Coordinates of C-alpha atoms in Angstrom, one line a residue:
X8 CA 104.4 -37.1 123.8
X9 CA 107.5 -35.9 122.1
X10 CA 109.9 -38.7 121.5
X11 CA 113.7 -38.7 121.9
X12 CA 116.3 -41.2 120.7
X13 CA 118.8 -42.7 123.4
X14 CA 121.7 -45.1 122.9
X15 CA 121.9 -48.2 125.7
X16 CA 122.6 -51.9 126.0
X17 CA 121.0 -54.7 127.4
X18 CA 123.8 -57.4 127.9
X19 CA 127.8 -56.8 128.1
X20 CA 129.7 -56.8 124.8
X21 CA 131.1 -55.7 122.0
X22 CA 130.4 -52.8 119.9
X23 CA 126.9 -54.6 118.6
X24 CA 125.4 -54.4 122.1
X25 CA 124.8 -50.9 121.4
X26 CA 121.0 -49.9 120.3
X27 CA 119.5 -47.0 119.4
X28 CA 116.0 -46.6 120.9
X29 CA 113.3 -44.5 121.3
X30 CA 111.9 -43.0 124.4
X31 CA 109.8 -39.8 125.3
X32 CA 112.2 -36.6 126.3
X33 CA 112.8 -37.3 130.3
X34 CA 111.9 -34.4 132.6
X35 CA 114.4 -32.8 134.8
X36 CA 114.4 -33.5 138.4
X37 CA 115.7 -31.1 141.6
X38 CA 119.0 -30.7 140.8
X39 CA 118.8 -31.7 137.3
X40 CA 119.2 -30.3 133.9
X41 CA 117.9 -31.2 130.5
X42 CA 120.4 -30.5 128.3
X43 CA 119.9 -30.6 124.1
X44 CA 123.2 -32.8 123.3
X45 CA 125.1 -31.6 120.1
X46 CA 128.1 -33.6 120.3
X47 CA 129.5 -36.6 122.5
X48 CA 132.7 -37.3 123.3
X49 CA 134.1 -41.2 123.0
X50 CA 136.2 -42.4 125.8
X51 CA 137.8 -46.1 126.1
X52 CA 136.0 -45.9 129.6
X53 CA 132.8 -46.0 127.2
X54 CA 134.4 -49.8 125.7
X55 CA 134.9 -51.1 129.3
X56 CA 131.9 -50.2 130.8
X57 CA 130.0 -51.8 127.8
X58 CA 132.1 -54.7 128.4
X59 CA 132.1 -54.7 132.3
X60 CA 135.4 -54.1 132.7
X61 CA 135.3 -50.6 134.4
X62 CA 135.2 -49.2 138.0
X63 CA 131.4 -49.0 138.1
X64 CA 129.2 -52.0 136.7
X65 CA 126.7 -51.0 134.7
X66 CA 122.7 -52.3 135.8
X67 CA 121.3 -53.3 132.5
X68 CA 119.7 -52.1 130.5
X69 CA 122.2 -49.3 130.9
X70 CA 123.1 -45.8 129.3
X71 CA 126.7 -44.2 128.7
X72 CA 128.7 -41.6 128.1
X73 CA 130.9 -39.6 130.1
X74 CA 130.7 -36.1 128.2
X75 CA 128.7 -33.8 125.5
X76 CA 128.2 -30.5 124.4
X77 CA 124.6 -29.3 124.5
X78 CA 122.1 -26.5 125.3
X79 CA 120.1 -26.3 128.1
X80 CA 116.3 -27.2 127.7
X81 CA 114.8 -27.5 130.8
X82 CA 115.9 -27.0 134.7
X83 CA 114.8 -28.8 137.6
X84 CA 113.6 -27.5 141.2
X85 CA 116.2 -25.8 143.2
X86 CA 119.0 -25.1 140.3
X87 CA 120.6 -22.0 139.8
X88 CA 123.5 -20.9 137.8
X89 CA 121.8 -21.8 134.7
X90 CA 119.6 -20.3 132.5
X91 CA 117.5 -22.4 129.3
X92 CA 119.0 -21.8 126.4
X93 CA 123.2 -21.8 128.0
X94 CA 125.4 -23.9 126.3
X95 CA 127.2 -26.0 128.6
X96 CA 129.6 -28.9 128.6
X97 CA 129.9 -31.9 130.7
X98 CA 132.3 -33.1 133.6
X99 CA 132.3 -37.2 133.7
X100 CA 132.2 -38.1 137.2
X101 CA 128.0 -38.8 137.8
X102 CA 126.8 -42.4 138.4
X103 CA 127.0 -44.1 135.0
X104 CA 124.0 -45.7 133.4
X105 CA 121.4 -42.9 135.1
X106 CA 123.2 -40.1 133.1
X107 CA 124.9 -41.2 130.5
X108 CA 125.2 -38.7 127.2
X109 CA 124.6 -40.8 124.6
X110 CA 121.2 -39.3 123.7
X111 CA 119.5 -36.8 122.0
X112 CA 118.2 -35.4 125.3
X113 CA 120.0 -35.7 128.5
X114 CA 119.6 -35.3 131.9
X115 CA 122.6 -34.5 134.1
X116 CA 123.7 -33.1 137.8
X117 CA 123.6 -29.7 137.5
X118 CA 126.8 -30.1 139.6
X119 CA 128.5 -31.8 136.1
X120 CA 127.8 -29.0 134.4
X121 CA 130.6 -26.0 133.4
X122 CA 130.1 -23.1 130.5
X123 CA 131.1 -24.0 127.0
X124 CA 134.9 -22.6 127.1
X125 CA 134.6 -19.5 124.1
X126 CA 136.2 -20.1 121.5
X127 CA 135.4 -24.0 121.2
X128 CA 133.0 -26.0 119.1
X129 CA 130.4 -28.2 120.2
X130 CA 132.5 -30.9 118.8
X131 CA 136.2 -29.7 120.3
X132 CA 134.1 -29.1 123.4
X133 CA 132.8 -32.8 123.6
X134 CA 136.4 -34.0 123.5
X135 CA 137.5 -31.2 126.5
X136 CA 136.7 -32.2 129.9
X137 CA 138.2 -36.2 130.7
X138 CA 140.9 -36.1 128.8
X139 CA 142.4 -32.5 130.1
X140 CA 140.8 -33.0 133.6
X141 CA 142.4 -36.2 133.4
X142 CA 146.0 -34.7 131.9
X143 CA 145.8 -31.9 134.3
X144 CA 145.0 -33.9 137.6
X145 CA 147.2 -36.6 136.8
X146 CA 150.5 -34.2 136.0
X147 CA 149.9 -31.5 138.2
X148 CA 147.7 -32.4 140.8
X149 CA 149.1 -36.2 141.5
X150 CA 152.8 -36.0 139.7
X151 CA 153.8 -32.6 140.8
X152 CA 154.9 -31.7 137.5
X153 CA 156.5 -28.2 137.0
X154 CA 159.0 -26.2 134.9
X155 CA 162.2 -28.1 133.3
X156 CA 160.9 -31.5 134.4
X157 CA 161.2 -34.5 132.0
X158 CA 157.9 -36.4 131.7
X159 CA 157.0 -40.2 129.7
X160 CA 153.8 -40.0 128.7
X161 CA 152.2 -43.4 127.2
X162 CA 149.4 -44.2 125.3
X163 CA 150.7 -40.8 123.9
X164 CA 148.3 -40.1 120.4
X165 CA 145.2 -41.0 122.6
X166 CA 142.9 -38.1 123.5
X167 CA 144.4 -37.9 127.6
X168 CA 148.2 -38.3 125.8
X169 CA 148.0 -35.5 123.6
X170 CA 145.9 -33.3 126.2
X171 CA 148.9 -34.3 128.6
X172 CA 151.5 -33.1 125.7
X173 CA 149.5 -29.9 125.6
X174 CA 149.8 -29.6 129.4
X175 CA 153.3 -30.5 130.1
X176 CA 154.1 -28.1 127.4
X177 CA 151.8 -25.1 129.3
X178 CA 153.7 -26.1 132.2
X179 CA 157.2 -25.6 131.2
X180 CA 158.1 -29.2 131.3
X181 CA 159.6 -31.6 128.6
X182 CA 157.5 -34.9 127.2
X183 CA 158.2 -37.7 126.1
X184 CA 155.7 -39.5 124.1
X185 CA 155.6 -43.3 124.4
X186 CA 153.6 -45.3 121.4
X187 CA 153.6 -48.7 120.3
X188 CA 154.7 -48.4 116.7
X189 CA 156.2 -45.2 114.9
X190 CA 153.7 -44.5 112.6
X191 CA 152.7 -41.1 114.7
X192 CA 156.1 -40.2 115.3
X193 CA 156.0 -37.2 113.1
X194 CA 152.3 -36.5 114.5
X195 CA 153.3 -36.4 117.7
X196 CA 156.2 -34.2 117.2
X197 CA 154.0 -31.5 115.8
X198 CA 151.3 -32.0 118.7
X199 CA 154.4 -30.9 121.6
X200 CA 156.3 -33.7 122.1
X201 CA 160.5 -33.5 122.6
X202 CA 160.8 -36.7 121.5
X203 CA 159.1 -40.1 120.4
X204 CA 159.7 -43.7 122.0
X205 CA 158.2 -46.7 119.9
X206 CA 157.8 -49.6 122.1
X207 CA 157.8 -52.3 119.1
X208 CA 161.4 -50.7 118.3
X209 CA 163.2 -49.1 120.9
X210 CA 164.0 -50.4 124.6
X211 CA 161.7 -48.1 126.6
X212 CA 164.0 -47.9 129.7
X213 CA 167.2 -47.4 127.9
X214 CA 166.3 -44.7 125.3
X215 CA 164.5 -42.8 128.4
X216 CA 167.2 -42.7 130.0
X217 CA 169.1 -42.0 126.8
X218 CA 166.9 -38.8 126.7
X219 CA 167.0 -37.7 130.0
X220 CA 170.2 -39.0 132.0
X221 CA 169.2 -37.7 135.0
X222 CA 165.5 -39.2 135.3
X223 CA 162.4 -38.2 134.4
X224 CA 160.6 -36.4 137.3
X225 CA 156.9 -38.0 136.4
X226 CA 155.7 -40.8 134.0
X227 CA 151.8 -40.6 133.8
X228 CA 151.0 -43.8 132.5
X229 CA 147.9 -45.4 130.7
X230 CA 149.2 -49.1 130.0
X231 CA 150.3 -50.6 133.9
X232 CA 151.7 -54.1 133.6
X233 CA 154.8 -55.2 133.2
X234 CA 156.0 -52.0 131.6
X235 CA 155.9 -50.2 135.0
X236 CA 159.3 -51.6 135.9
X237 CA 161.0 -49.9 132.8
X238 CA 159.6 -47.2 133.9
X239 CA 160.7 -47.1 137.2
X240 CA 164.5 -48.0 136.1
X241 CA 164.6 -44.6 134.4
X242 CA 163.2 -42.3 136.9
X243 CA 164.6 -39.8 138.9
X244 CA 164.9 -39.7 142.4
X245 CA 161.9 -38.6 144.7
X246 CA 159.7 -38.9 141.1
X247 CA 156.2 -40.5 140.6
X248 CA 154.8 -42.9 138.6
X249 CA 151.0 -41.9 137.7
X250 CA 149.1 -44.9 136.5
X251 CA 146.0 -43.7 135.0
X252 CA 144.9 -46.8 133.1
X253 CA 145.1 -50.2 132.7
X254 CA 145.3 -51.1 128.9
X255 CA 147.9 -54.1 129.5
X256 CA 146.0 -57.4 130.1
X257 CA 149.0 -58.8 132.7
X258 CA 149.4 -57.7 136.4
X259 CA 150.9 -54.4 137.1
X260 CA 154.2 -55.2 139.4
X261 CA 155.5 -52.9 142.2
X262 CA 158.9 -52.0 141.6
X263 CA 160.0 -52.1 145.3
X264 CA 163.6 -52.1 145.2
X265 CA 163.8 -49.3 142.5
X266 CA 161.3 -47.4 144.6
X267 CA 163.4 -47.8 147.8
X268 CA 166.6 -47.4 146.0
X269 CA 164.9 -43.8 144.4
X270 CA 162.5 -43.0 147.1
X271 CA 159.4 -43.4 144.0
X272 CA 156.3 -42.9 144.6
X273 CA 153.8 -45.2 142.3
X274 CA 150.2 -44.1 142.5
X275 CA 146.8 -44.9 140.7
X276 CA 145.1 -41.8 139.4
X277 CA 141.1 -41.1 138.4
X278 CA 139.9 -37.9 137.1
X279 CA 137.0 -38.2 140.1
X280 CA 139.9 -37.1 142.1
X281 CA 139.4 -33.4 140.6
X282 CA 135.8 -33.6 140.2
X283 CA 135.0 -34.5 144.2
X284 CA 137.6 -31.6 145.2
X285 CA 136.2 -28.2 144.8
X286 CA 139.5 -26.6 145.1
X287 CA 140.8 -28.6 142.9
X288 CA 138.6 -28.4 140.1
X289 CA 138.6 -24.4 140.3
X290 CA 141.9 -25.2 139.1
X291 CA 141.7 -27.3 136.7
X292 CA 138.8 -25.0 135.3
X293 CA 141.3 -21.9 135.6
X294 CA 144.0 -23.3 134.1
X295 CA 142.1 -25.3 131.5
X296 CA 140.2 -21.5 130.5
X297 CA 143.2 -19.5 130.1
X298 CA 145.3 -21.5 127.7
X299 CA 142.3 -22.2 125.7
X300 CA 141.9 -18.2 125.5
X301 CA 145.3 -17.9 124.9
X302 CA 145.2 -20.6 122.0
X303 CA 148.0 -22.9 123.8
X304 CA 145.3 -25.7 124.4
X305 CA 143.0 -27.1 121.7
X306 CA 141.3 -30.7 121.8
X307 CA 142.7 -32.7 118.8
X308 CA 139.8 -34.9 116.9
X309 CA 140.4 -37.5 114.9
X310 CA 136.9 -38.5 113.4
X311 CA 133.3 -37.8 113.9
X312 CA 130.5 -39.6 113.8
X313 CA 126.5 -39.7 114.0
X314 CA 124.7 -41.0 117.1
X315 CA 123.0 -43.1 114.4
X316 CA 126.6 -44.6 113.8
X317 CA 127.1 -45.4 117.4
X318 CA 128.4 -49.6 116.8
X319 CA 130.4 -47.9 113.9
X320 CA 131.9 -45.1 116.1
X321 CA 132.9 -47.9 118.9
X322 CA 134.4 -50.4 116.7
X323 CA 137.0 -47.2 115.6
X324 CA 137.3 -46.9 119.0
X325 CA 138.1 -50.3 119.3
X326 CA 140.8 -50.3 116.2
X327 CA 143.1 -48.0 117.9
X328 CA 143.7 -46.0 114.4
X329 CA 142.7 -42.6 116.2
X330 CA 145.2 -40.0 116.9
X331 CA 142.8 -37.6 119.4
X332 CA 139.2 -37.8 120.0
X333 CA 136.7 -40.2 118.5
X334 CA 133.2 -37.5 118.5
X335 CA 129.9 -38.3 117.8
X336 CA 127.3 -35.1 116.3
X337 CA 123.6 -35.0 117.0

């Protein structure tokens, strides 16, 4: 019986719940595919879930992992498409915990499956599909985004904040990256951005509006909370507020009379919104194919990792150091 190793965790927690184990290489299923991983991509999805913080609870002992790179091993009944020995990415978007990536050996729908994208490594290719579906959905799909259009982005040096950079940029629009401190001003600057707001140093509403006096037309943010109202003071009329994420521990507020006042529309945002619409995910996929073709977008990464270095990879994650994505090799 050949053996395989797989990452999972038996109790919620920190980055030490994490084990590496052994099990025998799991046979594909109708409508499955076996897929040789080569690289993972880290997501702070992956910390919640560990932690029981995300959308879906995980049933322990549980897997993870949203995204890999790998080759394909084995198919199951009924799959077509595909072919053993295809390299293929990963769409996040499957029921957690069955499927997660963090193995040597997955198995995953065949229906989460695209083409590596030419032109990428296994390890840029790990770090492709949540944080541009996420950065495409979220601008163009849910904020409308298009050409001359001023755009805050927070959480801006994380892996969806520089994909959204890249985006905005493809678009024709102009971002604003939002960050806590300024120590990846000057990074951020070279990855697209028009300008850089640091939180810890600069009155977010006041400089945005500073930077664009007639509003921004779309903020697509990962924080929520309280921040939502500056946010709101310097938009546009008729613009949306995408909240992606919820890093801020505090409630989010609605900003009624500003939304009134403006006509704003503030709406939650999760990538499964592209991966459950056919339509839109041809999109996405389009859109996402040509720029990387044409060299205009590229997945930044920050550090890579073993599998056999998973606790070490997560407690990076955990630091908040990384400008890009966090990718683990197999």
């Amino acid at each position: 019986m050949t053996m395989s190793q797989v990452v999972r965790f038996h109790e919620l927690g920190g980055p030490g719940v994490l084990r590496l184990e052994q099990r025998s290489v799991p046979e594909a299923a109708d409508g499955e595919v076996l897929i040789e991983v080569q690289a993972i991509g880290l997501n702070r999805a992956d910390k919640m879930f560990r932690m029981g913080q995300y959308l879906e609870k995980a049933q322990l002992p549980s897997m993870l992992g949203f995204e890999a790179v790998g080759m394909i091993a084995a198919l199951g009944p009924s799959v077509q498409g595909f072919a053993v020995g295809d390299m293929v990415g990963v769409l996040p978007g499957f029921e957690l915990g069955r499927y997660g990536t963090y193995a040597e050996h997955a198995l995953i729908p065949a229906t989460h499956l695209v083409p590596q994208p030419a032109g990428l490594s296994a390890v840029e290719g790990a770090g492709l599909w949540m944080a541009y579906l996420t950065a495409y959905g979220g601008l163009v799909e849910a904020g409308g985004l298009g050409k001359g259009d001023w755009i805050a982005i927070t959480a801006a040096s994380s892996s969806v904040g520089l994909a959204a950079i890249q985006v905005a940029r493809q678009v024709g629009a102009r971002p604003i990256a939002v960050t806590l401190t300024s120590t990846k001003r000057d990074a951020l600057l070279a990855a697209g951005a028009e300008a850089v707001i640091s939180t810890s140093d600069e009155p977010l509403e006041s400089r945005l509006r500073e930077l664009a006096p007639y509003g921004i037309q779309c903020a697509f943010d990962a924080v929520g909370g309280p921040q939502v109202n500056q946010l709101a003071g310097a938009m546009a009329k008729r613009g949306t507020i995408v909240v992606h994420g919820a890093l801020s521990p505090d409630a989010t507020p609605f900003p009624l009379k500003l939304a009134l006042k403006r006509s704003l529309s503030v709406r939650g945002f999760v990538y499964t919104e592209v991966t459950e619409d056919a339509a839109a995910l041809q999109r996405v996929r389009t859109f996402i194919s040509a720029a990387i073709e044409a060299g205009i977008l590229r997945p930044l990464v920050d550090r890579v990792f073993s599998l056999s270095d998973v606790v070490a990879a997560h407690e990076y994650l955990e630091s908040n150091q990384q400008f890009g994505k966090i990718v683990m090799t197999v």
